[in-house]
Amino acid sequence: MAITLYDASPSANSDRVKIVLHEKGLAYQRVTLDLAKKEQKQAEFLKLNPYGKVPVIDDNGKVLFESCIINEYLDEQYPQPALMPKDPYVRGRGRILVDYGLRYMHEPYWALRGEMLKKETERDQTIIDEKRREMRELMRYLDEALGEKPYFLGELSLTDIDLLARFIRFEDYGALPDPSLPRLNGWLQKMKQRPSVKPVL
């Protein structure tokens, strides 16, 4: 059995899949692409993923792309340990939280990222402060969803892993930690202590 992961570094989307592979104890080979050199846009790679993005997984000739879809496949194909609950409603709830964190929160996150990637002298602090504030407002929903549970669905799941890679960036860009989001702050620190997560930090 041979799993090949086409990834990049840094790449939050690639990290998401690496964490699941580690949690499952699955061996894999890495093919790391240089995104700055546009290796992901070359014809050979576009045969694997017409989007021209990483990650891509090749599991014995079965090729998939899009990190959250890859993770669902890995959890179904390699069911031990299970990373999604059996209850259909709880599974659906987990997918909603991922959609909220990755898509609904995307606009302010992307605007903040754009500023933070500039040289410090060229950043617009007004935009930074505004986008951090917007993101914290949106994160209240996730803070409440976490409640008193250690993880979003009770036990560690794909919901935590899929959200984590983005939340590490939230922290890098100064939107976290925040005193108004105590549960999310605690969850993020707990996730960062997991052996599967430490290598991607």
PDB file of C-alpha atoms in Angstrom:
ATOM      1  CA  MET A   1       0.000   0.000   0.000  1.00  0.00           C
ATOM      2  CA  ALA A   2       1.397   3.359  -0.978  1.00  0.00           C
ATOM      3  CA  ILE A   3      -0.132   6.745  -0.267  1.00  0.00           C
ATOM      4  CA  THR A   4       1.443   9.751  -1.961  1.00  0.00           C
ATOM      5  CA  LEU A   5       0.618  13.267  -0.762  1.00  0.00           C
ATOM      6  CA  TYR A   6       1.342  16.178  -3.077  1.00  0.00           C
ATOM      7  CA  ASP A   7       1.768  19.123  -0.731  1.00  0.00           C
ATOM      8  CA  ALA A   8       3.463  22.469  -0.236  1.00  0.00           C
ATOM      9  CA  SER A   9       5.013  24.277   2.705  1.00  0.00           C
ATOM     10  CA  PRO A  10       3.584  26.460   4.056  1.00  0.00           C
ATOM     11  CA  SER A  11       0.097  25.241   3.146  1.00  0.00           C
ATOM     12  CA  ALA A  12      -2.758  25.125   5.644  1.00  0.00           C
ATOM     13  CA  ASN A  13      -4.715  22.882   3.269  1.00  0.00           C
ATOM     14  CA  SER A  14      -1.850  20.377   3.087  1.00  0.00           C
ATOM     15  CA  ASP A  15      -1.430  20.508   6.885  1.00  0.00           C
ATOM     16  CA  ARG A  16      -5.086  19.524   7.317  1.00  0.00           C
ATOM     17  CA  VAL A  17      -4.455  16.218   5.495  1.00  0.00           C
ATOM     18  CA  LYS A  18      -1.103  15.551   7.203  1.00  0.00           C
ATOM     19  CA  ILE A  19      -2.794  15.765  10.618  1.00  0.00           C
ATOM     20  CA  VAL A  20      -5.383  13.138   9.618  1.00  0.00           C
ATOM     21  CA  LEU A  21      -2.702  10.842   8.156  1.00  0.00           C
ATOM     22  CA  HIS A  22      -0.807  11.138  11.457  1.00  0.00           C
ATOM     23  CA  GLU A  23      -3.918  10.545  13.610  1.00  0.00           C
ATOM     24  CA  LYS A  24      -4.637   7.420  11.533  1.00  0.00           C
ATOM     25  CA  GLY A  25      -1.029   6.206  11.730  1.00  0.00           C
ATOM     26  CA  LEU A  26      -0.845   5.967   7.931  1.00  0.00           C
ATOM     27  CA  ALA A  27       2.523   5.951   6.203  1.00  0.00           C
ATOM     28  CA  TYR A  28       2.812   8.176   3.153  1.00  0.00           C
ATOM     29  CA  GLN A  29       5.307   9.653   0.740  1.00  0.00           C
ATOM     30  CA  ARG A  30       5.453  13.395   0.155  1.00  0.00           C
ATOM     31  CA  VAL A  31       5.921  15.164  -3.149  1.00  0.00           C
ATOM     32  CA  THR A  32       6.413  18.806  -2.173  1.00  0.00           C
ATOM     33  CA  LEU A  33       5.645  21.391  -4.836  1.00  0.00           C
ATOM     34  CA  ASP A  34       7.149  24.872  -5.026  1.00  0.00           C
ATOM     35  CA  LEU A  35       4.100  27.110  -5.380  1.00  0.00           C
ATOM     36  CA  ALA A  36       6.242  30.199  -6.044  1.00  0.00           C
ATOM     37  CA  LYS A  37       7.614  28.443  -9.137  1.00  0.00           C
ATOM     38  CA  LYS A  38       4.016  27.557 -10.166  1.00  0.00           C
ATOM     39  CA  GLU A  39       4.767  23.819 -10.130  1.00  0.00           C
ATOM     40  CA  GLN A  40       1.092  23.284  -9.237  1.00  0.00           C
ATOM     41  CA  LYS A  41       0.083  24.835 -12.576  1.00  0.00           C
ATOM     42  CA  GLN A  42       2.255  22.563 -14.752  1.00  0.00           C
ATOM     43  CA  ALA A  43       0.504  20.216 -17.183  1.00  0.00           C
ATOM     44  CA  GLU A  44       1.630  17.043 -15.403  1.00  0.00           C
ATOM     45  CA  PHE A  45       0.147  18.191 -12.079  1.00  0.00           C
ATOM     46  CA  LEU A  46      -3.044  19.529 -13.708  1.00  0.00           C
ATOM     47  CA  LYS A  47      -3.766  15.941 -14.825  1.00  0.00           C
ATOM     48  CA  LEU A  48      -4.042  15.102 -11.102  1.00  0.00           C
ATOM     49  CA  ASN A  49      -5.909  18.250 -10.094  1.00  0.00           C
ATOM     50  CA  PRO A  50      -7.383  20.565 -12.742  1.00  0.00           C
ATOM     51  CA  TYR A  51      -7.721  23.271 -10.050  1.00  0.00           C
ATOM     52  CA  GLY A  52      -3.922  23.527  -9.936  1.00  0.00           C
ATOM     53  CA  LYS A  53      -3.852  23.442  -6.133  1.00  0.00           C
ATOM     54  CA  VAL A  54      -2.434  21.327  -3.319  1.00  0.00           C
ATOM     55  CA  PRO A  55      -3.029  18.981  -1.635  1.00  0.00           C
ATOM     56  CA  VAL A  56      -3.643  15.981  -3.842  1.00  0.00           C
ATOM     57  CA  ILE A  57      -3.606  12.414  -2.567  1.00  0.00           C
ATOM     58  CA  ASP A  58      -2.871   9.317  -4.617  1.00  0.00           C
ATOM     59  CA  ASP A  59      -3.868   6.187  -2.713  1.00  0.00           C
ATOM     60  CA  ASN A  60      -2.767   3.299  -4.924  1.00  0.00           C
ATOM     61  CA  GLY A  61      -3.976   5.041  -8.058  1.00  0.00           C
ATOM     62  CA  LYS A  62      -7.089   6.545  -6.447  1.00  0.00           C
ATOM     63  CA  VAL A  63      -6.563  10.290  -6.835  1.00  0.00           C
ATOM     64  CA  LEU A  64      -8.477  12.926  -4.851  1.00  0.00           C
ATOM     65  CA  PHE A  65      -8.075  16.643  -4.231  1.00  0.00           C
ATOM     66  CA  GLU A  66      -9.613  19.272  -1.911  1.00  0.00           C
ATOM     67  CA  SER A  67      -8.371  18.771   1.653  1.00  0.00           C
ATOM     68  CA  CYS A  68     -11.713  18.310   3.466  1.00  0.00           C
ATOM     69  CA  ILE A  69     -12.859  15.770   0.849  1.00  0.00           C
ATOM     70  CA  ILE A  70      -9.540  13.912   1.132  1.00  0.00           C
ATOM     71  CA  ASN A  71     -10.006  13.774   4.910  1.00  0.00           C
ATOM     72  CA  GLU A  72     -13.527  12.331   4.603  1.00  0.00           C
ATOM     73  CA  TYR A  73     -12.163   9.684   2.233  1.00  0.00           C
ATOM     74  CA  LEU A  74      -9.318   8.793   4.616  1.00  0.00           C
ATOM     75  CA  ASP A  75     -11.751   8.442   7.520  1.00  0.00           C
ATOM     76  CA  GLU A  76     -14.014   6.103   5.543  1.00  0.00           C
ATOM     77  CA  GLN A  77     -11.272   4.125   3.836  1.00  0.00           C
ATOM     78  CA  TYR A  78      -9.184   3.718   7.017  1.00  0.00           C
ATOM     79  CA  PRO A  79     -11.853   3.687   9.760  1.00  0.00           C
ATOM     80  CA  GLN A  80      -9.561   3.210  12.771  1.00  0.00           C
ATOM     81  CA  PRO A  81      -9.492   5.398  14.739  1.00  0.00           C
ATOM     82  CA  ALA A  82     -12.806   6.891  13.622  1.00  0.00           C
ATOM     83  CA  LEU A  83     -12.679  10.667  13.217  1.00  0.00           C
ATOM     84  CA  MET A  84     -16.399  11.235  12.659  1.00  0.00           C
ATOM     85  CA  PRO A  85     -19.262  10.228  14.963  1.00  0.00           C
ATOM     86  CA  LYS A  86     -21.849   7.636  13.908  1.00  0.00           C
ATOM     87  CA  ASP A  87     -24.817   9.948  14.570  1.00  0.00           C
ATOM     88  CA  PRO A  88     -25.862  11.499  11.206  1.00  0.00           C
ATOM     89  CA  TYR A  89     -27.068  14.730  12.826  1.00  0.00           C
ATOM     90  CA  VAL A  90     -23.808  15.253  14.744  1.00  0.00           C
ATOM     91  CA  ARG A  91     -21.836  14.543  11.554  1.00  0.00           C
ATOM     92  CA  GLY A  92     -23.959  17.093   9.681  1.00  0.00           C
ATOM     93  CA  ARG A  93     -23.475  19.594  12.482  1.00  0.00           C
ATOM     94  CA  GLY A  94     -19.708  19.107  12.231  1.00  0.00           C
ATOM     95  CA  ARG A  95     -19.768  19.795   8.499  1.00  0.00           C
ATOM     96  CA  ILE A  96     -21.760  23.002   9.082  1.00  0.00           C
ATOM     97  CA  LEU A  97     -19.137  24.241  11.567  1.00  0.00           C
ATOM     98  CA  VAL A  98     -16.391  23.570   9.011  1.00  0.00           C
ATOM     99  CA  ASP A  99     -18.362  25.380   6.299  1.00  0.00           C
ATOM    100  CA  TYR A 100     -18.890  28.313   8.662  1.00  0.00           C
ATOM    101  CA  GLY A 101     -15.213  28.523   9.647  1.00  0.00           C
ATOM    102  CA  LEU A 102     -13.764  28.079   6.158  1.00  0.00           C
ATOM    103  CA  ARG A 103     -16.326  29.695   3.844  1.00  0.00           C
ATOM    104  CA  TYR A 104     -18.522  32.056   5.829  1.00  0.00           C
ATOM    105  CA  MET A 105     -15.486  33.581   7.573  1.00  0.00           C
ATOM    106  CA  HIS A 106     -13.376  33.644   4.417  1.00  0.00           C
ATOM    107  CA  GLU A 107     -13.845  37.282   3.352  1.00  0.00           C
ATOM    108  CA  PRO A 108     -12.510  39.025   6.503  1.00  0.00           C
ATOM    109  CA  TYR A 109      -9.812  36.346   6.899  1.00  0.00           C
ATOM    110  CA  TRP A 110      -8.604  36.806   3.315  1.00  0.00           C
ATOM    111  CA  ALA A 111      -8.556  40.608   3.650  1.00  0.00           C
ATOM    112  CA  LEU A 112      -6.581  40.348   6.908  1.00  0.00           C
ATOM    113  CA  ARG A 113      -4.182  37.847   5.355  1.00  0.00           C
ATOM    114  CA  GLY A 114      -3.609  40.225   2.440  1.00  0.00           C
ATOM    115  CA  GLU A 115      -2.518  42.981   4.812  1.00  0.00           C
ATOM    116  CA  MET A 116      -0.389  40.721   7.032  1.00  0.00           C
ATOM    117  CA  LEU A 117       1.549  39.392   4.029  1.00  0.00           C
ATOM    118  CA  LYS A 118       2.669  42.934   3.167  1.00  0.00           C
ATOM    119  CA  LYS A 119       5.861  44.457   4.586  1.00  0.00           C
ATOM    120  CA  GLU A 120       5.128  45.881   8.026  1.00  0.00           C
ATOM    121  CA  THR A 121       5.655  49.458   6.799  1.00  0.00           C
ATOM    122  CA  GLU A 122       3.066  48.975   4.016  1.00  0.00           C
ATOM    123  CA  ARG A 123       0.240  47.519   6.117  1.00  0.00           C
ATOM    124  CA  ASP A 124      -2.986  49.452   6.677  1.00  0.00           C
ATOM    125  CA  GLN A 125      -3.573  49.194  10.434  1.00  0.00           C
ATOM    126  CA  THR A 126      -7.185  50.386  10.056  1.00  0.00           C
ATOM    127  CA  ILE A 127      -8.002  47.400   7.815  1.00  0.00           C
ATOM    128  CA  ILE A 128      -6.130  45.027  10.145  1.00  0.00           C
ATOM    129  CA  ASP A 129      -8.053  46.209  13.227  1.00  0.00           C
ATOM    130  CA  GLU A 130     -11.397  46.121  11.393  1.00  0.00           C
ATOM    131  CA  LYS A 131     -10.905  42.617   9.968  1.00  0.00           C
ATOM    132  CA  ARG A 132      -9.686  41.237  13.307  1.00  0.00           C
ATOM    133  CA  ARG A 133     -12.821  42.706  14.930  1.00  0.00           C
ATOM    134  CA  GLU A 134     -15.079  41.188  12.236  1.00  0.00           C
ATOM    135  CA  MET A 135     -13.449  37.791  12.642  1.00  0.00           C
ATOM    136  CA  ARG A 136     -13.824  37.847  16.429  1.00  0.00           C
ATOM    137  CA  GLU A 137     -17.513  38.712  16.034  1.00  0.00           C
ATOM    138  CA  LEU A 138     -17.963  35.735  13.682  1.00  0.00           C
ATOM    139  CA  MET A 139     -15.960  33.430  15.940  1.00  0.00           C
ATOM    140  CA  ARG A 140     -18.467  33.899  18.783  1.00  0.00           C
ATOM    141  CA  TYR A 141     -20.744  31.392  17.058  1.00  0.00           C
ATOM    142  CA  LEU A 142     -17.962  28.790  17.107  1.00  0.00           C
ATOM    143  CA  ASP A 143     -17.042  29.629  20.705  1.00  0.00           C
ATOM    144  CA  GLU A 144     -20.655  28.961  21.715  1.00  0.00           C
ATOM    145  CA  ALA A 145     -20.802  25.800  19.585  1.00  0.00           C
ATOM    146  CA  LEU A 146     -17.801  24.440  21.483  1.00  0.00           C
ATOM    147  CA  GLY A 147     -19.576  24.962  24.802  1.00  0.00           C
ATOM    148  CA  GLU A 148     -17.978  22.991  27.612  1.00  0.00           C
ATOM    149  CA  LYS A 149     -16.866  20.151  25.313  1.00  0.00           C
ATOM    150  CA  PRO A 150     -13.137  19.474  24.790  1.00  0.00           C
ATOM    151  CA  TYR A 151     -13.697  19.214  21.018  1.00  0.00           C
ATOM    152  CA  PHE A 152     -16.441  20.503  18.720  1.00  0.00           C
ATOM    153  CA  LEU A 153     -18.316  17.187  18.490  1.00  0.00           C
ATOM    154  CA  GLY A 154     -17.280  15.905  21.929  1.00  0.00           C
ATOM    155  CA  GLU A 155     -14.438  13.652  20.764  1.00  0.00           C
ATOM    156  CA  LEU A 156     -11.677  14.675  18.360  1.00  0.00           C
ATOM    157  CA  SER A 157     -13.104  14.711  14.834  1.00  0.00           C
ATOM    158  CA  LEU A 158     -12.479  15.933  11.298  1.00  0.00           C
ATOM    159  CA  THR A 159     -14.334  19.093  12.348  1.00  0.00           C
ATOM    160  CA  ASP A 160     -11.509  20.021  14.739  1.00  0.00           C
ATOM    161  CA  ILE A 161      -8.788  19.089  12.260  1.00  0.00           C
ATOM    162  CA  ASP A 162     -10.398  20.832   9.283  1.00  0.00           C
ATOM    163  CA  LEU A 163     -10.876  24.043  11.289  1.00  0.00           C
ATOM    164  CA  LEU A 164      -7.510  23.943  13.042  1.00  0.00           C
ATOM    165  CA  ALA A 165      -5.292  24.690  10.045  1.00  0.00           C
ATOM    166  CA  ARG A 166      -7.215  27.932   9.462  1.00  0.00           C
ATOM    167  CA  PHE A 167      -7.289  28.828  13.161  1.00  0.00           C
ATOM    168  CA  ILE A 168      -3.513  28.578  13.396  1.00  0.00           C
ATOM    169  CA  ARG A 169      -3.471  31.313  10.734  1.00  0.00           C
ATOM    170  CA  PHE A 170      -6.033  33.351  12.731  1.00  0.00           C
ATOM    171  CA  GLU A 171      -3.541  33.247  15.594  1.00  0.00           C
ATOM    172  CA  ASP A 172      -0.598  34.129  13.318  1.00  0.00           C
ATOM    173  CA  TYR A 173      -2.525  37.189  12.080  1.00  0.00           C
ATOM    174  CA  GLY A 174      -3.451  38.408  15.568  1.00  0.00           C
ATOM    175  CA  ALA A 175      -7.195  37.596  15.602  1.00  0.00           C
ATOM    176  CA  LEU A 176      -6.595  35.072  18.404  1.00  0.00           C
ATOM    177  CA  PRO A 177      -6.223  34.650  21.312  1.00  0.00           C
ATOM    178  CA  ASP A 178      -8.941  36.993  22.476  1.00  0.00           C
ATOM    179  CA  PRO A 179     -10.465  37.282  25.970  1.00  0.00           C
ATOM    180  CA  SER A 180     -13.986  37.295  24.494  1.00  0.00           C
ATOM    181  CA  LEU A 181     -13.397  33.761  23.085  1.00  0.00           C
ATOM    182  CA  PRO A 182     -12.172  31.702  26.058  1.00  0.00           C
ATOM    183  CA  ARG A 183     -13.392  28.312  24.794  1.00  0.00           C
ATOM    184  CA  LEU A 184     -11.800  28.742  21.368  1.00  0.00           C
ATOM    185  CA  ASN A 185      -8.549  29.918  22.963  1.00  0.00           C
ATOM    186  CA  GLY A 186      -8.455  26.774  25.131  1.00  0.00           C
ATOM    187  CA  TRP A 187      -9.404  24.475  22.251  1.00  0.00           C
ATOM    188  CA  LEU A 188      -6.669  25.908  20.029  1.00  0.00           C
ATOM    189  CA  GLN A 189      -3.990  25.414  22.677  1.00  0.00           C
ATOM    190  CA  LYS A 190      -5.203  21.839  23.329  1.00  0.00           C
ATOM    191  CA  MET A 191      -5.109  21.027  19.609  1.00  0.00           C
ATOM    192  CA  LYS A 192      -1.585  22.429  19.280  1.00  0.00           C
ATOM    193  CA  GLN A 193      -0.394  19.954  21.920  1.00  0.00           C
ATOM    194  CA  ARG A 194      -1.483  16.908  19.921  1.00  0.00           C
ATOM    195  CA  PRO A 195       1.454  14.886  18.493  1.00  0.00           C
ATOM    196  CA  SER A 196      -0.212  14.976  15.050  1.00  0.00           C
ATOM    197  CA  VAL A 197      -0.295  18.773  15.066  1.00  0.00           C
ATOM    198  CA  LYS A 198       3.162  19.649  16.436  1.00  0.00           C
ATOM    199  CA  PRO A 199       5.010  18.805  13.173  1.00  0.00           C
ATOM    200  CA  VAL A 200       2.878  21.270  11.147  1.00  0.00           C
ATOM    201  CA  LEU A 201       3.257  24.216  13.540  1.00  0.00           C
TER     202      LEU A 201
END
